[in-house]
XYZ file of C-alpha atoms in Angstrom:
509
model
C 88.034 80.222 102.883
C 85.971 77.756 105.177
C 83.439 80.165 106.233
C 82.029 77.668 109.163
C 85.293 76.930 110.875
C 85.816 80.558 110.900
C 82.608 80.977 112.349
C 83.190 78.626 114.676
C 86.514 80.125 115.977
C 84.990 83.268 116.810
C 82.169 81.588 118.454
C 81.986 82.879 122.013
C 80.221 79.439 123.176
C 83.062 77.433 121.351
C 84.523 74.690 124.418
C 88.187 74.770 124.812
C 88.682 71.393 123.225
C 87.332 72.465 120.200
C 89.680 75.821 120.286
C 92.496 72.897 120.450
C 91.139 70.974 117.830
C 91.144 74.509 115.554
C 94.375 75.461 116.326
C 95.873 72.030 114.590
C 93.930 73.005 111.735
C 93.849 76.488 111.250
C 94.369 78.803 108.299
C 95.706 82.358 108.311
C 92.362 83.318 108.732
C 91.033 80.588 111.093
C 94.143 82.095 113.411
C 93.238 85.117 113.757
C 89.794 84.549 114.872
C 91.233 82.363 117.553
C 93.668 84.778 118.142
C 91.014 87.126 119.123
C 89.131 85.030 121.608
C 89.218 86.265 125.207
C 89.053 82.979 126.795
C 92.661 81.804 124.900
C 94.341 79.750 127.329
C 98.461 80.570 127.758
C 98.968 77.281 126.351
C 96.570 77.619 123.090
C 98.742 80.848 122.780
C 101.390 79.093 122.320
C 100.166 76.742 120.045
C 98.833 78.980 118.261
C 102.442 81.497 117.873
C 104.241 78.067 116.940
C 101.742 77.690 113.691
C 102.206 81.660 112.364
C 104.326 84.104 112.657
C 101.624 86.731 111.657
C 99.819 85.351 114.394
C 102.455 85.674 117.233
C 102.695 89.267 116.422
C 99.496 90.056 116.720
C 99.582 87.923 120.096
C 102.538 89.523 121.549
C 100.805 92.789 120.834
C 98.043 92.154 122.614
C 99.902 90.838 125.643
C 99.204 87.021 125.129
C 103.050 85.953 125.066
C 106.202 86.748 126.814
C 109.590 87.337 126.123
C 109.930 83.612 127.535
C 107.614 82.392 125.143
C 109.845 83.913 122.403
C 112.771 82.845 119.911
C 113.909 85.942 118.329
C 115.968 83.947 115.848
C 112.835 81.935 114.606
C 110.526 84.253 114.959
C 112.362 88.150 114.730
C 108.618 89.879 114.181
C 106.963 88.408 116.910
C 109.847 89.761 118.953
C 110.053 92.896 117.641
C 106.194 93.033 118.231
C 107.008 92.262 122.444
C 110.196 95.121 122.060
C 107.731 97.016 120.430
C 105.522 96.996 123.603
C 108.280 97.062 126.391
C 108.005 93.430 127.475
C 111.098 92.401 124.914
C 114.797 92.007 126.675
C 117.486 94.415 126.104
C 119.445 91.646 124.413
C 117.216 91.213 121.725
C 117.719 94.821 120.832
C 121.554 94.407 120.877
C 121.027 91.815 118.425
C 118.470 93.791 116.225
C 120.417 96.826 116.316
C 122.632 94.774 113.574
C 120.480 92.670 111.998
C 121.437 92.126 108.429
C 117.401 93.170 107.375
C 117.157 96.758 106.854
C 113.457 96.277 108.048
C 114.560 95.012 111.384
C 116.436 97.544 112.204
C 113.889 100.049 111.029
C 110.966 97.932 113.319
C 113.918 98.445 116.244
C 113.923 102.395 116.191
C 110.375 102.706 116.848
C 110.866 100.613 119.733
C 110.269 102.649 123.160
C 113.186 102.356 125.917
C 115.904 101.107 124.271
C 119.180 101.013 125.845
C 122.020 103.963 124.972
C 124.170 101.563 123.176
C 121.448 100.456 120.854
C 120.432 104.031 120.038
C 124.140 104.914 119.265
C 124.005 102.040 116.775
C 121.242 102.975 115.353
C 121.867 106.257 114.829
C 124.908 105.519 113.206
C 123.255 102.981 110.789
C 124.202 103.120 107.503
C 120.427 102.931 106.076
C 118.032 106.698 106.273
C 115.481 104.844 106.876
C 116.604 103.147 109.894
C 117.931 106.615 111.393
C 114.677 108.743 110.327
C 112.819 105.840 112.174
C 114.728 106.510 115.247
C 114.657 110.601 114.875
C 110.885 110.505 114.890
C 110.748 108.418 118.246
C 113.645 109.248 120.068
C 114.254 110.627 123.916
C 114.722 114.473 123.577
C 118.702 114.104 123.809
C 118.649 111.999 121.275
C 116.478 114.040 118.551
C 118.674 117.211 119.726
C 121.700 115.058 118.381
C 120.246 113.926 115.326
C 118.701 117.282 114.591
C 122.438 117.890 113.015
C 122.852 114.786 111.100
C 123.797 116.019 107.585
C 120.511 113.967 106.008
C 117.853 116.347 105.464
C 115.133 113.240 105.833
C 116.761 112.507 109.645
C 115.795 116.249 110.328
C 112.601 116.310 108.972
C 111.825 113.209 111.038
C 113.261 115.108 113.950
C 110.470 118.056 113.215
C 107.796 115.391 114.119
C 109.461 114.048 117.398
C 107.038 115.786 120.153
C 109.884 114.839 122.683
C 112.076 117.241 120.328
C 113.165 120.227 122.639
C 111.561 123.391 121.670
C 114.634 125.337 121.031
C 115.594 122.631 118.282
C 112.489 122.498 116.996
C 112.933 126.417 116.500
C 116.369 125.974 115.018
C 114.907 123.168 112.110
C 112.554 126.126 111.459
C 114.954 129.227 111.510
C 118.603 127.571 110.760
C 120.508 129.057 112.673
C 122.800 127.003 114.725
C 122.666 124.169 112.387
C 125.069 123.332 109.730
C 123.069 123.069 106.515
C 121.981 119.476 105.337
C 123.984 117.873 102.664
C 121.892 115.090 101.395
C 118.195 114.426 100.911
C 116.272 111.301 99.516
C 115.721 113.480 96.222
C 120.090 113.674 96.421
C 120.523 110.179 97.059
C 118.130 108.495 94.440
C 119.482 110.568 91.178
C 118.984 108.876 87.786
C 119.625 111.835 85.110
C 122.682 113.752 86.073
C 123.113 117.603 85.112
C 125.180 120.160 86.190
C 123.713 122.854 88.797
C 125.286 124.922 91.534
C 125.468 124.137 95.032
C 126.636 125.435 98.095
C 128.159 122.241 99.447
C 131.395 121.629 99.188
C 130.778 117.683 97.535
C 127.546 118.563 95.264
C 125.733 116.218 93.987
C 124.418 115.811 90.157
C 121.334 117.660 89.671
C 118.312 114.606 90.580
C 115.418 113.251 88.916
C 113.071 112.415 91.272
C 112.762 108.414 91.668
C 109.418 106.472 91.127
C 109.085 105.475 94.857
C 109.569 109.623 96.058
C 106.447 111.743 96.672
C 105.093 113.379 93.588
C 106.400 117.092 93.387
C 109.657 115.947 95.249
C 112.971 118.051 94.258
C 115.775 119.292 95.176
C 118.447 121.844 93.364
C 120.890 121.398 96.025
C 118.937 122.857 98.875
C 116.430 119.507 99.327
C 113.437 122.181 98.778
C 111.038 119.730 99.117
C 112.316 117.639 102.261
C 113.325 120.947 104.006
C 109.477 121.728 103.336
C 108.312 118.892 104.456
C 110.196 119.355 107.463
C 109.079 122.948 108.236
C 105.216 121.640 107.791
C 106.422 119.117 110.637
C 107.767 121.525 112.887
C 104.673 123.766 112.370
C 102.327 121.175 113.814
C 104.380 119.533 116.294
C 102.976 121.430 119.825
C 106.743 121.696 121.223
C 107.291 124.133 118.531
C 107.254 127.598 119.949
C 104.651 129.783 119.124
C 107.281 132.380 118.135
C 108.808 130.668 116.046
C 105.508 129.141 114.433
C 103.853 132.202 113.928
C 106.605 134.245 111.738
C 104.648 131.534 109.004
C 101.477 132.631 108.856
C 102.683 134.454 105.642
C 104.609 132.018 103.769
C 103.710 131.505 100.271
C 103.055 127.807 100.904
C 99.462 127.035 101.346
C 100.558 124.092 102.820
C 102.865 125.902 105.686
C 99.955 128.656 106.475
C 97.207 125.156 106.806
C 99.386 123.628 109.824
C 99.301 126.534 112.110
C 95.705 126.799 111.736
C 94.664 124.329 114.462
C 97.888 125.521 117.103
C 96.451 126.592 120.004
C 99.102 128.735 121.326
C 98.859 131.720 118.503
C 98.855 135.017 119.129
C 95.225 136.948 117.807
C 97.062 139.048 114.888
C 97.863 135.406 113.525
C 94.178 134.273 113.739
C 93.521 137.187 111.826
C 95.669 136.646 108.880
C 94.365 132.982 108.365
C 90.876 134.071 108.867
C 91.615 135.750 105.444
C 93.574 133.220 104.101
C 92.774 131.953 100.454
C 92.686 128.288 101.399
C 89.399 127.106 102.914
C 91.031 124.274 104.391
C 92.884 126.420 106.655
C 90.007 129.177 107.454
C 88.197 125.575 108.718
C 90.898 124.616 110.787
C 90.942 127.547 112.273
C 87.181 127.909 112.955
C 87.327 124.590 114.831
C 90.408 125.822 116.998
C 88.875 125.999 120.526
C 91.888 128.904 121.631
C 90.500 131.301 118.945
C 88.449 134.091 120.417
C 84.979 135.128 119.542
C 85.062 137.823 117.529
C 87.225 135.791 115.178
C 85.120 133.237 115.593
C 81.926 135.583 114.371
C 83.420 136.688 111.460
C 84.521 133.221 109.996
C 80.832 132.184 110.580
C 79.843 134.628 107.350
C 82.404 132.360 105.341
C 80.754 131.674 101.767
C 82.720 127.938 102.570
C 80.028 125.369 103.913
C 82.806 123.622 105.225
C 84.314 126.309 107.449
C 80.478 127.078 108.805
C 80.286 123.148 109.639
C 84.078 123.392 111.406
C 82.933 126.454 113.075
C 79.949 124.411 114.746
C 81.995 121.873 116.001
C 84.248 124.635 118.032
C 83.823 123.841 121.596
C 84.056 127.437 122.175
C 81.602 128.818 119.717
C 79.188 131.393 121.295
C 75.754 129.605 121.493
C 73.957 132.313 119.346
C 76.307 131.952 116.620
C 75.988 128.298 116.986
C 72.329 128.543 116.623
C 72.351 130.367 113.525
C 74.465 128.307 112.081
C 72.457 125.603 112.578
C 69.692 126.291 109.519
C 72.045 127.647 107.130
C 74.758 124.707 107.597
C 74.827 120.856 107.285
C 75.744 119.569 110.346
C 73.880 116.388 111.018
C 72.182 115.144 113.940
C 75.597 115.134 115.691
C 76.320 115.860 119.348
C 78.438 119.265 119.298
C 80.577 119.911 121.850
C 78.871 122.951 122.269
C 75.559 121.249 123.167
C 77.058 118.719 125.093
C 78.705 121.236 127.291
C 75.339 123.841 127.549
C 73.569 124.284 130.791
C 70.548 123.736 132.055
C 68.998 127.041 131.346
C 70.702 127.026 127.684
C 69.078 123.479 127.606
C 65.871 125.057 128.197
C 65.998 127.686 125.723
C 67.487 125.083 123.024
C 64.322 122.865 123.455
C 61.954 125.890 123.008
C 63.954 127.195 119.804
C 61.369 127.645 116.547
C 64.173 126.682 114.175
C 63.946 122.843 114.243
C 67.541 121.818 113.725
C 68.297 123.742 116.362
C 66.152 121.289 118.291
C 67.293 118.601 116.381
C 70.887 119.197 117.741
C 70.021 119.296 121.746
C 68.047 116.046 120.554
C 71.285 114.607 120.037
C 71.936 114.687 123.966
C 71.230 111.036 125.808
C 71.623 113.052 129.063
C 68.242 115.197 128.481
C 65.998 116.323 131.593
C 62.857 113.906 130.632
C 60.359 116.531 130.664
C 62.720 118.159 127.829
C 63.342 114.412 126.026
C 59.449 113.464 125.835
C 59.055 116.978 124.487
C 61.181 116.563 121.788
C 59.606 112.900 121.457
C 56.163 115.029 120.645
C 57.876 117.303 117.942
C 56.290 117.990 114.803
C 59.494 117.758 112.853
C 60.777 114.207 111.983
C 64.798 115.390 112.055
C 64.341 115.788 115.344
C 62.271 113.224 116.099
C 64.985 110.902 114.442
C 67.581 112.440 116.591
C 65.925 111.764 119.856
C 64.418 108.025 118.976
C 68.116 106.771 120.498
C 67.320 108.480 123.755
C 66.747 105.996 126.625
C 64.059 106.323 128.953
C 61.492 107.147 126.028
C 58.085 104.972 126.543
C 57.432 102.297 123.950
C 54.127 104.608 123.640
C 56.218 107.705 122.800
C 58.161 105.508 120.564
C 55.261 103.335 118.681
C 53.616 107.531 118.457
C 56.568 108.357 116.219
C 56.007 105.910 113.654
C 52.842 106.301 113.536
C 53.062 110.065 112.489
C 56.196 109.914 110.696
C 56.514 106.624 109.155
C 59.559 105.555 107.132
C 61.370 108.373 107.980
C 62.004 107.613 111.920
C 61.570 103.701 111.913
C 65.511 103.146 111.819
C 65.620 105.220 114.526
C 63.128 104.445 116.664
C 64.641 100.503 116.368
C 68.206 101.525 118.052
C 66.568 102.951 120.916
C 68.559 100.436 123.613
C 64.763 100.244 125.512
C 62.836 99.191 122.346
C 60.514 96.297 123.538
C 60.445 92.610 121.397
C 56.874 93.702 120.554
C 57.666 96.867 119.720
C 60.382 95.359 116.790
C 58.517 93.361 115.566
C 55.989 96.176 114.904
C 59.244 97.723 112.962
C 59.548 94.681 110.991
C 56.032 94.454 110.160
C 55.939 98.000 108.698
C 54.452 98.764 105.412
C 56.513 99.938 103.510
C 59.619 97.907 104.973
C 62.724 100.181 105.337
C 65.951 98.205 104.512
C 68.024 100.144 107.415
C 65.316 99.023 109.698
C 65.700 95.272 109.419
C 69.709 95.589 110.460
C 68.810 97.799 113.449
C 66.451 95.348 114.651
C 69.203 92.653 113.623
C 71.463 94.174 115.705
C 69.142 94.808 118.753
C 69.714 93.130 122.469
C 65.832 92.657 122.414
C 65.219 91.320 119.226
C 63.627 88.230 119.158
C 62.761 84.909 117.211
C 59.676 86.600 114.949
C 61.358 89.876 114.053
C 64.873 87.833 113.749
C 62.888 85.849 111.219
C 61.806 89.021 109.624
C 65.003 90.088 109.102
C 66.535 87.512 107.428
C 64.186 88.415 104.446
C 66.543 91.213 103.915
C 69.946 90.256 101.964
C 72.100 93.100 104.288
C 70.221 92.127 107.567
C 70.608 88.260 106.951
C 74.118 87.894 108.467
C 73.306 90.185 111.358
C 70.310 87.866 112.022
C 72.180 84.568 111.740
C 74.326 85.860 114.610
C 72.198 86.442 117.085
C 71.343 84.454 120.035
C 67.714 84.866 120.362
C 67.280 82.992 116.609
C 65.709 79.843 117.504
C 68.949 76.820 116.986
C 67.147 74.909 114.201
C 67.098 77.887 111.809
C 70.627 78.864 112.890
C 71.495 75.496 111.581
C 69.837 75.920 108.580
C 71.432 78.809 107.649
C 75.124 76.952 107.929
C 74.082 75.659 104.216
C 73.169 78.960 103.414
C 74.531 79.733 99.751
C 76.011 83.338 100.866
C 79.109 82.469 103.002
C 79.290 85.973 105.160
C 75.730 83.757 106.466
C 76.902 80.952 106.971
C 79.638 81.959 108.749
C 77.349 84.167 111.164
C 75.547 81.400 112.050
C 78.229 79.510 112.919
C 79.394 82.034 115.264
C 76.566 82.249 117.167
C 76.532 81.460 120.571
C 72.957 79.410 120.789
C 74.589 77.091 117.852
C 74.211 73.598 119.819
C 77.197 72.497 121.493
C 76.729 68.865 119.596
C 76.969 70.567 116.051
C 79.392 72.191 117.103
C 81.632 69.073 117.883
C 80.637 67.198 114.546
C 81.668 70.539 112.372
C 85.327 70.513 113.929
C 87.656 68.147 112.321
C-alpha cells in the first residue's frame, strides 16, 4: 500500500489535476479514495469506472454514472449496481434475466421495478437462489404467486417480503390453502441416502445436511427446518396479522415465541405469556416494545435479567417512576433514553433535583437542557454526571476548567468534546498531570484544537494520526510526519488539507 498517495487522494485540498494525475495511477485502494471525493468531476468518473470494475459499482451506486456511461457487456456489475438503483434500462434486465452467471441473475431479482416479463423469467429460473432472491423483493402479486412454488426456500423468502399480502402471509403460517412444499435446500443437497416416509408423491432419499447449510438444518420429508425458518419470518414481518401471529406465543420453539416479542400489534393476554417466558431474550424484547402497557411493563422491571431491566429503560413508553428506579439498580450508561428525551419541562425539573445521581446523570445526557438546569448539573458533586453533561454546549470555559479541577482524570475526556471548548482551554487538557490517553484523541479530533495541544497530541501513539490530519498543525510538521515510520501517520498527514499545494504536486507521479 502507498500510504501517501492514498492520503493524498482523500485530501480535500487535492487540485483537480492532481485527481487526474491519480486516477492514471491508482490502485484498488487509491480508487476508492478518489471515488469518494465530492468534488469528482463527470469526466474523472469516468476515468475512473474505465480502470475498475469494483470502482464503477461503487460509483453507479452513489449516483456518479449513468446508464449512458455504461457497457453492460464489459462491465455487468457496474450495471447491475445502476438497475440496482432504478437508473439502469429495461433492456439490460431482459438481458440479465438470462445471463449464463447464476450470480447475475440472483443480483437481477433484488433489482426494484423490473418489467413483468423479466419477473416471469425469473421466477421461472431454474436456480433457488435466483427465485428466493426475487420472492423476498417482489411486488405483492408477485410474492402471492410464488407463495405456492413447490420450493420450501421460495416460501420462506416469501415470509420476509413486507409487500407480501397479509392473507398470504397468514396462509405460510397456517397452511391452509397452499399445497404442501415438495423440496427444500436440505432435499436438494442429499449426500447419504436412507429410506424414510413421506407424504409426497416423488420422495426424496432421506438428506444429510450439506457443509454450506445452516447448522441444525433437516428435513424428514416435511423441510422442518426451512418451514421453521419460514414461520420465524412470517412472525416478524409487520404485514403478518396479529391473529395469525399471536396463536405462537406458545410454540415450543424459543426461537418462534422471541419474534413476536417486539410486534406491536399484540393483543395484552400475549404480552402476558412472554412476560413469563423462559427466554430472557424475549422478556427484553418485549420490555423495549413501546405498544406494551404499563402494568406489564412494571412487572418485567422486577426481572432478575439485567438485560431485560436495561431494555425496559430504553421503552419510550416506560412510566417515569419506574424509569427512575431503574436507573440505580441497572447499567444503562450515560445514554439519552427516549424517555428523557421526550420528558417535560416540569419532569425536567424534578429529574435535575433527583438525590439518586444516575438519575441525574441520565437528564445530563440532554443537549437541549434549560441553562439554569445545565450549569446545575455542571456544579454536581458526582463525576458520572458531570461526565455526562461536559458535551453540553453553552457551558462556560469556567464551568468547564471547574470540572477538572474537582474531578480530574475522570471528566477530562469529556470536558475536551464539549463543541465550545476554547484552544486555551485544550491545551490545559493536554497539559494535565496525569495525561489521560482518551483525552489526547478528543482534543485531536476537536474544531478548536490548535498548533500547541496538536503538538501535544502527537506524543500519544492512538492520537498521532488524528493529529497529523488536522488543519490547524502548523505545514512543516505535517510534512515531517509524511516520513513518519507508522503508515496510518503518514497517510493522515498527507490528507490534510493545510499540506502545501507545492508538496503536494512533487508527491504525485
Amino acid at each position: 500500500m502507498n500510504h501517501i498517495l492514498r492520503g493524498l487522494a482523500a485530501n480535500p485540498a487535492l487540485p483537480s489535476e492532481l485527481v487526474d494525475r491519480l486516477i492514471t495511477v491508482a490502485d484498488d485502494e487509491i480508487a476508492t479514495e478518489l471515488a469518494a471525493r465530492p468534488d469528482l468531476s463527470h469526466a474523472q468518473a469516468l476515468a475512473l469506472a474505465a480502470r475498475d470494475e469494483d470502482t464503477a459499482v461503487h460509483l453507479a451506486y452513489e449516483g456518479r454514472l449513468t446508464s449512458a456511461d455504461i457497457d453492460p457487456v464489459a462491465q455487468p456489475r457496474a450495471a447491475l449496481a445502476l438497475l440496482d438503483t432504478g437508473a439502469g434500462l429495461p433492456q439490460w434486465a431482459r438481458r440479465f434475466a438470462t445471463d449464463p452467471v447464476i450470480e447475475r441473475r440472483e443480483k437481477l431479482a433484488a433489482c426494484p421495478d423490473l418489467p413483468a416479463d423479466v419477473t416471469d423469467t425469473l421466477a421461472a429460473d431454474s436456480e433457488i437462489a435466483v427465485v428466493a432472491e426475487l420472492a423476498l423483493w417482489t411486488t405483492p402479486d408477485m410474492a402471492a404467486r410464488l407463495a405456492r412454488h413447490p420450493h420450501a426456500e421460495v416460501r420462506r423468502a416469501v415470509a420476509a417480503n413486507e409487500a407480501t399480502p397479509p392473507a398470504v402471509l397468514e396462509m405460510l403460517l397456517t397452511g391452509d390453502g397452499l399445497p404442501p412444499a415438495l423440496h427444500c435446500l436440505v432435499c436438494g443437497r442429499e449426500r447419504t441416502p436412507a429410506a424414510h416416509p413421506h407424504p409426497h408423491p416423488h420422495p426424496h432419499p432421506h438428506p444429510h445436511p450439506a457443509d454450506d447449510l445452516p447448522p441444525g438444518a433437516f428435513c424428514t420429508g416435511s423441510h422442518e427446518s426451512t418451514v421453521h425458518d419460514m414461520w420465524r419470518q412470517a412472525l416478524s414481518n409487520p404485514a403478518t396479522p396479529a391473529r395469525a401471529a399471536a396463536g405462537f406465543a406458545g410454540h415450543s420453539s424459543a426461537l418462534l415465541r422471541w419474534s413476536l416479542a417486539a410486534r406491536p400489534d399484540l393483543p395484552p393476554e400475549v404480552w402476558g405469556r412472554l412476560a413469563d417466558d423462559p427466554l430472557p431474550g424475549t422478556r427484553a424484547d418485549l420490555a423495549e416494545n413501546p405498544a406494551v402497557d404499563a402494568a406489564h411493563l412494571r412487572a418485567l422491571a422486577t426481572d432478575a435479567s439485567p438485560d431485560v431491566r436495561r431494555s425496559l429503560a430504553h421503552n419510550p413508553r416506560v412510566p417515569l417512576d419506574l424509569l427512575t428506579s431503574l436507573a440505580g439498580t441497572t447499567k444503562i450508561g450515560a445514554t439519552l433514553l427516549p424517555r428523557i428525551a421526550a420528558a417535560t419541562p416540569a419532569e425536567v425539573e424534578s429529574l435535575a433535583t433527583s438525590p439518586d445521581p444516575a438519575v441525574r446523570m441520565l437528564l445530563a445526557a440532554r443537549r437541549d437542557l434549560p441553562p439554569a438546569i445545565r450549569d446545575a448539573l455542571a456544579a454536581d458533586t458526582d463525576a458520572k454526571v458531570l461526565k455526562s453533561i461536559a458535551p453540553h454546549p453553552g457551558l462556560s470555559e469556567a464551568r468547564l476548567r471547574d470540572m477538572i479541577d474537582r474531578h480530574g482524570v475522570r471528566v477530562l475526556a469529556k470536558v475536551a468534546t464539549n463543541p465550545a471548548a476554547s484552544p486555551s482551554l485544550l491545551e490545559h487538557v493536554t497539559r494535565h498531570d496525569p495525561p489521560v490517553q482518551k483525552a489526547f484523541r478528543e482534543v485531536a479530533r476537536h474544531r478548536n484544537a490548535t498548533a500547541p495541544s496538536l503538538l501535544a497530541c502527537l506524543t500519544d501513539r492512538q492520537a498521532r494520526p488524528l493529529a497529523a490530519a488536522h488543519p490547524s498543525l502548523p505545514a512543516p510538521v505535517i510534512v515531517e510526519l509524511l516520513s513518519d515510520a507508522e503508515g496510518h501517520v503518514a497517510e493522515a498527514a498527507a490528507a490534510n488539507p493545510s499540506l502545501p499545494s507545492a508538496l503536494m504536486l512533487k508527491l504525485t507521479p
